[in-house]
Amino acid sequence: MKLHGKTAVVTGASRGIGWEVALAYAREGADVVVSARSENSLRELVEQITQLHQRAIAVPADVGEASDVEKLVNTAVDVFGKIDILCNNAGLLEIGEVDQLTVAAWDRVMRVNARGPFLCSQAVLPIMKAQNYGRIVNMSSGAAIRCAAGYAAYSASKAALNALSLTTAIEVADYEILVNAMSPGYLKTAMNPDGTRPPEDAVPTAVMLASLPSDGPRGRFFRFEEEMIVIPESPQIDWTK
Ligand SMILES: NC(=O)c1ccc[n+]([C@@H]2O[C@H](COP(=O)([O-])OP(=O)(O)OC[C@H]3O[C@@H](n4cnc5c(N)ncnc54)[C@H](OP(=O)(O)O)[C@@H]3O)[C@@H](O)[C@H]2O)c1
């Protein structure tokens, strides 16, 4: 088991990819804190994880709300004493071309997809620093690179998440805290009914990034367990000039 003895927090675990990732972390031996806003689904997931003989708790939270995130992280530490893994998976898609999209829709997407992972990362980092151990898996998207028409808010929010991943990875370079982002693929979920693969297909990459060895990659982007160069290294450029 790749995550034996670890404690993982998975946001957006009430359905879709987050549900599968939470189950997979439990199968790999982790105790799991599952979070989202839909309490009933979370309770059902806790029951399934318990049947796998792992411990699990449900902490309902809105990732865009700082007080909810604080409660999520405090509860995880109160119950399990630590947080080894954070999977920032909660996400929201709203479609609309730039000249049609409402400001409210833009704000909703940025709030869940960018502010949420920022708040969750900010809350777990002191814990991970104190234990000198952490793995943060940011559920990004190919949309950040593809930038398809109609996806301005979503693509921008995932580009923000990629930048947050790399920045955080650089900031914790002195610790054994590895922060990476991933695209799960084009998966059939409530968010993406046209998806061509099942949500389970996100699992191998999410497990790989949660169980990286200490000398594993930092600030990188993965899709189906393979690294993709999202931000090319450009040593020839001096960005201060
Ligand atoms: N499916 C794909 O093809 C695909 C492709 C690329 C990236 N992704 C990313 O993968 C992640 C999971 O997507 P999915 O396809 O599994 O979508 P989904 O089925 O719609 O699930 C989204 C999850 O996020 C939670 N969520 C939404 N708003 C939230 C909030 N304010 N606070 C807390 N949780 C919230 C939802 O739970 P509640 O409603 O219960 O809060 C749900 O558990 C997202 O970040 C998405 O952008 C998906």
Tab-separated table of C-alpha atoms and ligand atoms in Angstrom:
chain	number	residue	atom	x	y	z
A	1	MET	CA	0.000	0.000	0.000
A	2	LYS	CA	1.437	3.313	-1.129
A	3	LEU	CA	-0.190	5.565	1.490
A	4	HIS	CA	-0.069	3.371	4.588
A	5	GLY	CA	-0.306	5.491	7.748
A	6	LYS	CA	-0.902	8.730	5.893
A	7	THR	CA	-3.751	11.177	6.415
A	8	ALA	CA	-5.284	12.733	3.316
A	9	VAL	CA	-7.745	15.583	2.848
A	10	VAL	CA	-9.720	15.469	-0.405
A	11	THR	CA	-11.939	18.401	-1.383
A	12	GLY	CA	-14.794	18.011	-3.829
A	13	ALA	CA	-15.158	14.394	-2.704
A	14	SER	CA	-18.963	14.213	-2.857
A	15	ARG	CA	-18.974	12.862	-6.428
A	16	GLY	CA	-16.981	12.393	-9.606
A	17	ILE	CA	-13.206	12.479	-9.548
A	18	GLY	CA	-12.883	13.474	-5.884
A	19	TRP	CA	-15.019	10.527	-4.800
A	20	GLU	CA	-12.782	8.107	-6.738
A	21	VAL	CA	-9.574	9.726	-5.466
A	22	ALA	CA	-10.762	9.546	-1.839
A	23	LEU	CA	-11.627	5.846	-2.224
A	24	ALA	CA	-8.297	5.169	-3.915
A	25	TYR	CA	-6.323	6.907	-1.149
A	26	ALA	CA	-8.164	4.730	1.378
A	27	ARG	CA	-7.425	1.574	-0.652
A	28	GLU	CA	-3.772	2.606	-0.531
A	29	GLY	CA	-3.927	2.707	3.268
A	30	ALA	CA	-4.629	6.358	4.060
A	31	ASP	CA	-7.114	7.731	6.559
A	32	VAL	CA	-9.212	10.193	4.613
A	33	VAL	CA	-10.969	13.449	5.435
A	34	VAL	CA	-13.595	13.951	2.763
A	35	SER	CA	-15.040	17.367	2.100
A	36	ALA	CA	-17.563	19.133	-0.142
A	37	ARG	CA	-20.886	20.835	0.509
A	38	SER	CA	-23.198	17.800	0.010
A	39	GLU	CA	-23.274	16.196	3.445
A	40	ASN	CA	-25.332	13.138	2.540
A	41	SER	CA	-22.948	12.053	-0.213
A	42	LEU	CA	-19.985	12.557	2.080
A	43	ARG	CA	-21.599	10.332	4.722
A	44	GLU	CA	-22.108	7.602	2.117
A	45	LEU	CA	-18.470	7.888	1.080
A	46	VAL	CA	-17.297	7.634	4.698
A	47	GLU	CA	-19.301	4.432	4.978
A	48	GLN	CA	-17.637	2.998	1.874
A	49	ILE	CA	-14.175	3.923	3.145
A	50	THR	CA	-14.925	2.389	6.536
A	51	GLN	CA	-15.794	-0.851	4.729
A	52	LEU	CA	-12.243	-0.751	3.337
A	53	HIS	CA	-11.057	-0.826	6.995
A	54	GLN	CA	-9.685	2.708	6.844
A	55	ARG	CA	-10.734	5.578	9.021
A	56	ALA	CA	-12.638	8.448	7.413
A	57	ILE	CA	-14.507	11.534	8.481
A	58	ALA	CA	-16.730	13.905	6.542
A	59	VAL	CA	-16.277	17.628	7.046
A	60	PRO	CA	-18.764	19.648	4.996
A	61	ALA	CA	-17.118	22.839	3.756
A	62	ASP	CA	-17.281	25.441	1.049
A	63	VAL	CA	-13.677	25.769	-0.164
A	64	GLY	CA	-14.206	29.435	-0.982
A	65	GLU	CA	-15.036	30.272	2.637
A	66	ALA	CA	-11.994	30.811	4.844
A	67	SER	CA	-13.834	29.877	8.055
A	68	ASP	CA	-15.032	26.592	6.486
A	69	VAL	CA	-11.507	25.740	5.363
A	70	GLU	CA	-10.172	26.524	8.831
A	71	LYS	CA	-12.777	24.181	10.312
A	72	LEU	CA	-11.870	21.480	7.768
A	73	VAL	CA	-8.172	21.592	8.570
A	74	ASN	CA	-8.650	21.921	12.340
A	75	THR	CA	-11.028	18.956	12.411
A	76	ALA	CA	-8.617	16.832	10.376
A	77	VAL	CA	-5.778	17.590	12.788
A	78	ASP	CA	-7.977	17.104	15.882
A	79	VAL	CA	-9.065	13.652	14.683
A	80	PHE	CA	-5.947	12.312	12.947
A	81	GLY	CA	-3.172	14.488	14.416
A	82	LYS	CA	-1.690	15.433	11.050
A	83	ILE	CA	-2.306	16.089	7.360
A	84	ASP	CA	0.129	14.429	4.960
A	85	ILE	CA	-1.775	14.866	1.719
A	86	LEU	CA	-4.066	17.579	0.391
A	87	CYS	CA	-5.885	16.973	-2.880
A	88	ASN	CA	-7.335	20.297	-4.016
A	89	ASN	CA	-9.991	18.766	-6.229
A	90	ALA	CA	-13.171	20.819	-5.699
A	91	GLY	CA	-14.028	22.570	-8.919
A	92	LEU	CA	-16.703	24.491	-10.772
A	93	LEU	CA	-17.278	25.024	-14.499
A	94	GLU	CA	-19.345	27.843	-15.949
A	95	ILE	CA	-19.346	28.363	-19.690
A	96	GLY	CA	-19.675	31.690	-21.492
A	97	GLU	CA	-17.687	33.720	-23.978
A	98	VAL	CA	-15.908	36.747	-22.561
A	99	ASP	CA	-18.443	39.268	-23.838
A	100	GLN	CA	-21.337	37.176	-22.507
A	101	LEU	CA	-20.067	35.815	-19.199
A	102	THR	CA	-21.467	37.607	-16.174
A	103	VAL	CA	-19.116	39.021	-13.598
A	104	ALA	CA	-20.925	36.895	-11.030
A	105	ALA	CA	-20.163	33.702	-13.003
A	106	TRP	CA	-16.498	34.706	-13.356
A	107	ASP	CA	-16.296	35.302	-9.603
A	108	ARG	CA	-17.995	31.991	-8.732
A	109	VAL	CA	-15.520	30.010	-10.835
A	110	MET	CA	-12.466	31.853	-9.552
A	111	ARG	CA	-13.720	31.493	-5.994
A	112	VAL	CA	-13.917	27.686	-6.117
A	113	ASN	CA	-11.069	26.881	-8.521
A	114	ALA	CA	-8.423	29.428	-7.485
A	115	ARG	CA	-9.319	30.941	-4.109
A	116	GLY	CA	-10.341	27.493	-2.765
A	117	PRO	CA	-6.977	25.790	-3.392
A	118	PHE	CA	-5.219	28.934	-2.115
A	119	LEU	CA	-7.175	28.868	1.161
A	120	CYS	CA	-6.701	25.108	1.608
A	121	SER	CA	-2.961	25.281	0.817
A	122	GLN	CA	-2.513	28.239	3.150
A	123	ALA	CA	-4.259	26.348	5.951
A	124	VAL	CA	-2.306	23.068	5.608
A	125	LEU	CA	1.167	24.489	4.962
A	126	PRO	CA	1.962	25.344	8.610
A	127	ILE	CA	1.062	21.753	9.543
A	128	MET	CA	3.100	20.263	6.712
A	129	LYS	CA	6.055	22.529	7.513
A	130	ALA	CA	5.963	21.563	11.208
A	131	GLN	CA	6.026	17.852	10.310
A	132	ASN	CA	8.398	18.485	7.356
A	133	TYR	CA	6.229	16.324	5.164
A	134	GLY	CA	3.476	17.004	2.685
A	135	ARG	CA	2.127	16.204	-0.726
A	136	ILE	CA	-0.281	18.642	-2.394
A	137	VAL	CA	-2.123	17.451	-5.497
A	138	ASN	CA	-3.827	20.269	-7.368
A	139	MET	CA	-6.564	19.077	-9.721
A	140	SER	CA	-5.972	21.396	-12.648
A	141	SER	CA	-7.083	20.940	-16.236
A	142	GLY	CA	-5.891	20.886	-19.799
A	143	ALA	CA	-8.267	23.841	-20.191
A	144	ALA	CA	-5.549	26.081	-18.739
A	145	ILE	CA	-3.476	25.358	-21.830
A	146	ARG	CA	-6.172	24.731	-24.427
A	147	CYS	CA	-8.085	27.978	-23.704
A	148	ALA	CA	-11.115	26.898	-25.764
A	149	ALA	CA	-13.764	29.482	-26.653
A	150	GLY	CA	-16.383	29.771	-23.935
A	151	TYR	CA	-14.085	28.603	-21.170
A	152	ALA	CA	-12.470	31.935	-20.199
A	153	ALA	CA	-13.294	31.797	-16.491
A	154	TYR	CA	-12.566	28.098	-16.114
A	155	SER	CA	-9.318	28.193	-18.119
A	156	ALA	CA	-8.122	31.311	-16.289
A	157	SER	CA	-8.942	29.730	-12.926
A	158	LYS	CA	-6.949	26.604	-13.772
A	159	ALA	CA	-4.048	28.704	-15.095
A	160	ALA	CA	-4.154	30.477	-11.724
A	161	LEU	CA	-4.049	27.081	-10.027
A	162	ASN	CA	-1.016	26.065	-12.104
A	163	ALA	CA	0.745	29.267	-11.070
A	164	LEU	CA	-0.249	28.688	-7.440
A	165	SER	CA	1.173	25.145	-7.642
A	166	LEU	CA	4.526	26.238	-8.994
A	167	THR	CA	4.809	29.205	-6.647
A	168	THR	CA	3.956	27.103	-3.603
A	169	ALA	CA	6.399	24.403	-4.685
A	170	ILE	CA	9.176	27.005	-4.933
A	171	GLU	CA	8.272	28.553	-1.569
A	172	VAL	CA	8.509	25.194	0.251
A	173	ALA	CA	11.702	24.098	-1.488
A	174	ASP	CA	13.467	23.720	1.899
A	175	TYR	CA	10.869	21.248	3.147
A	176	GLU	CA	9.841	17.774	2.153
A	177	ILE	CA	6.611	19.208	0.786
A	178	LEU	CA	5.974	18.363	-2.853
A	179	VAL	CA	3.327	20.389	-4.662
A	180	ASN	CA	2.229	19.380	-8.147
A	181	ALA	CA	-0.704	19.844	-10.490
A	182	MET	CA	-2.462	17.360	-12.739
A	183	SER	CA	-4.986	17.186	-15.518
A	184	PRO	CA	-7.312	14.255	-14.823
A	185	GLY	CA	-8.166	13.738	-18.513
A	186	TYR	CA	-11.534	14.196	-20.213
A	187	LEU	CA	-13.672	12.287	-17.740
A	188	LYS	CA	-17.402	11.657	-17.627
A	189	THR	CA	-18.751	13.368	-14.515
A	190	ALA	CA	-21.523	15.777	-13.547
A	191	MET	CA	-19.227	18.596	-14.655
A	192	ASN	CA	-18.388	16.944	-17.968
A	193	PRO	CA	-21.209	14.653	-19.170
A	194	ASP	CA	-19.457	14.366	-22.570
A	195	GLY	CA	-16.308	12.939	-20.980
A	196	THR	CA	-14.916	9.948	-22.821
A	197	ARG	CA	-13.362	8.113	-19.873
A	198	PRO	CA	-14.594	7.123	-16.405
A	199	PRO	CA	-13.619	9.297	-13.404
A	200	GLU	CA	-11.492	6.407	-12.062
A	201	ASP	CA	-8.962	7.230	-14.786
A	202	ALA	CA	-7.755	10.166	-12.660
A	203	VAL	CA	-6.745	7.800	-9.863
A	204	PRO	CA	-3.280	6.539	-10.920
A	205	THR	CA	-1.909	10.078	-11.303
A	206	ALA	CA	-3.584	11.307	-8.096
A	207	VAL	CA	-2.096	8.365	-6.169
A	208	MET	CA	1.310	8.803	-7.785
A	209	LEU	CA	1.477	12.489	-6.788
A	210	ALA	CA	0.243	11.727	-3.252
A	211	SER	CA	2.904	9.060	-2.750
A	212	LEU	CA	5.940	10.715	-4.355
A	213	PRO	CA	9.324	9.917	-2.835
A	214	SER	CA	11.199	12.775	-1.151
A	215	ASP	CA	13.266	13.414	-4.285
A	216	GLY	CA	10.151	13.451	-6.470
A	217	PRO	CA	9.073	16.270	-8.775
A	218	ARG	CA	8.043	19.672	-7.440
A	219	GLY	CA	5.900	22.243	-9.198
A	220	ARG	CA	5.281	20.071	-12.230
A	221	PHE	CA	2.152	19.167	-14.211
A	222	PHE	CA	1.051	15.617	-14.988
A	223	ARG	CA	-1.543	13.916	-17.161
A	224	PHE	CA	-2.036	10.147	-17.090
A	225	GLU	CA	1.119	9.793	-14.949
A	226	GLU	CA	3.275	11.580	-17.531
A	227	GLU	CA	4.771	14.996	-17.056
A	228	MET	CA	3.708	17.736	-19.448
A	229	ILE	CA	5.742	20.902	-19.799
A	230	VAL	CA	3.195	23.593	-19.038
A	231	ILE	CA	5.634	26.320	-18.062
A	232	PRO	CA	8.797	25.902	-20.141
A	233	GLU	CA	12.062	26.591	-18.382
A	234	SER	CA	13.689	29.641	-19.914
A	235	PRO	CA	17.090	30.093	-18.255
A	236	GLN	CA	18.179	32.432	-21.051
A	237	ILE	CA	15.604	35.007	-19.943
A	238	ASP	CA	16.368	37.307	-17.035
A	239	TRP	CA	12.846	38.230	-15.896
A	240	THR	CA	14.157	41.176	-13.875
A	241	LYS	CA	15.214	42.998	-17.035
B	1	LIG	N1	-14.335	15.850	-15.530
B	1	LIG	C1	-13.351	16.305	-16.305
B	1	LIG	O1	-13.245	15.957	-17.492
B	1	LIG	C2	-12.334	17.244	-15.740
B	1	LIG	C3	-11.320	17.685	-16.604
B	1	LIG	C4	-10.333	18.523	-16.114
B	1	LIG	C5	-10.381	18.919	-14.781
B	1	LIG	N2	-11.372	18.509	-13.970
B	1	LIG	C6	-11.352	18.954	-12.580
B	1	LIG	O2	-11.500	17.869	-11.708
B	1	LIG	C7	-12.129	18.307	-10.497
B	1	LIG	C8	-13.326	17.424	-10.194
B	1	LIG	O3	-14.248	17.591	-11.258
B	1	LIG	P1	-15.426	16.553	-11.579
B	1	LIG	O4	-15.404	16.351	-13.029
B	1	LIG	O5	-15.364	15.392	-10.651
B	1	LIG	O6	-16.682	17.496	-11.256
B	1	LIG	P2	-18.003	17.283	-10.390
B	1	LIG	O7	-18.512	15.912	-10.558
B	1	LIG	O8	-18.880	18.425	-10.725
B	1	LIG	O9	-17.467	17.423	-8.890
B	1	LIG	C9	-17.075	18.667	-8.392
B	1	LIG	C10	-16.841	18.524	-6.908
B	1	LIG	O10	-16.472	19.804	-6.394
B	1	LIG	C11	-17.321	20.098	-5.280
B	1	LIG	N3	-17.516	21.530	-5.145
B	1	LIG	C12	-18.032	22.406	-6.040
B	1	LIG	N4	-18.104	23.629	-5.503
B	1	LIG	C13	-17.608	23.528	-4.243
B	1	LIG	C14	-17.400	24.447	-3.193
B	1	LIG	N5	-17.743	25.753	-3.304
B	1	LIG	N6	-16.856	24.005	-2.033
B	1	LIG	C15	-16.529	22.706	-1.899
B	1	LIG	N7	-16.686	21.792	-2.852
B	1	LIG	C16	-17.233	22.201	-4.008
B	1	LIG	C17	-18.617	19.349	-5.558
B	1	LIG	O11	-19.287	19.046	-4.340
B	1	LIG	P3	-20.523	19.819	-3.712
B	1	LIG	O12	-21.393	20.292	-4.838
B	1	LIG	O13	-21.128	18.771	-2.846
B	1	LIG	O14	-19.932	20.941	-2.922
B	1	LIG	C18	-18.090	18.067	-6.162
B	1	LIG	O15	-17.723	17.158	-5.163
B	1	LIG	C19	-12.475	19.770	-10.705
B	1	LIG	O16	-11.493	20.598	-10.134
B	1	LIG	C20	-12.470	19.908	-12.216
B	1	LIG	O17	-12.219	21.235	-12.627
B	1	LIG	C21	-12.364	17.689	-14.413
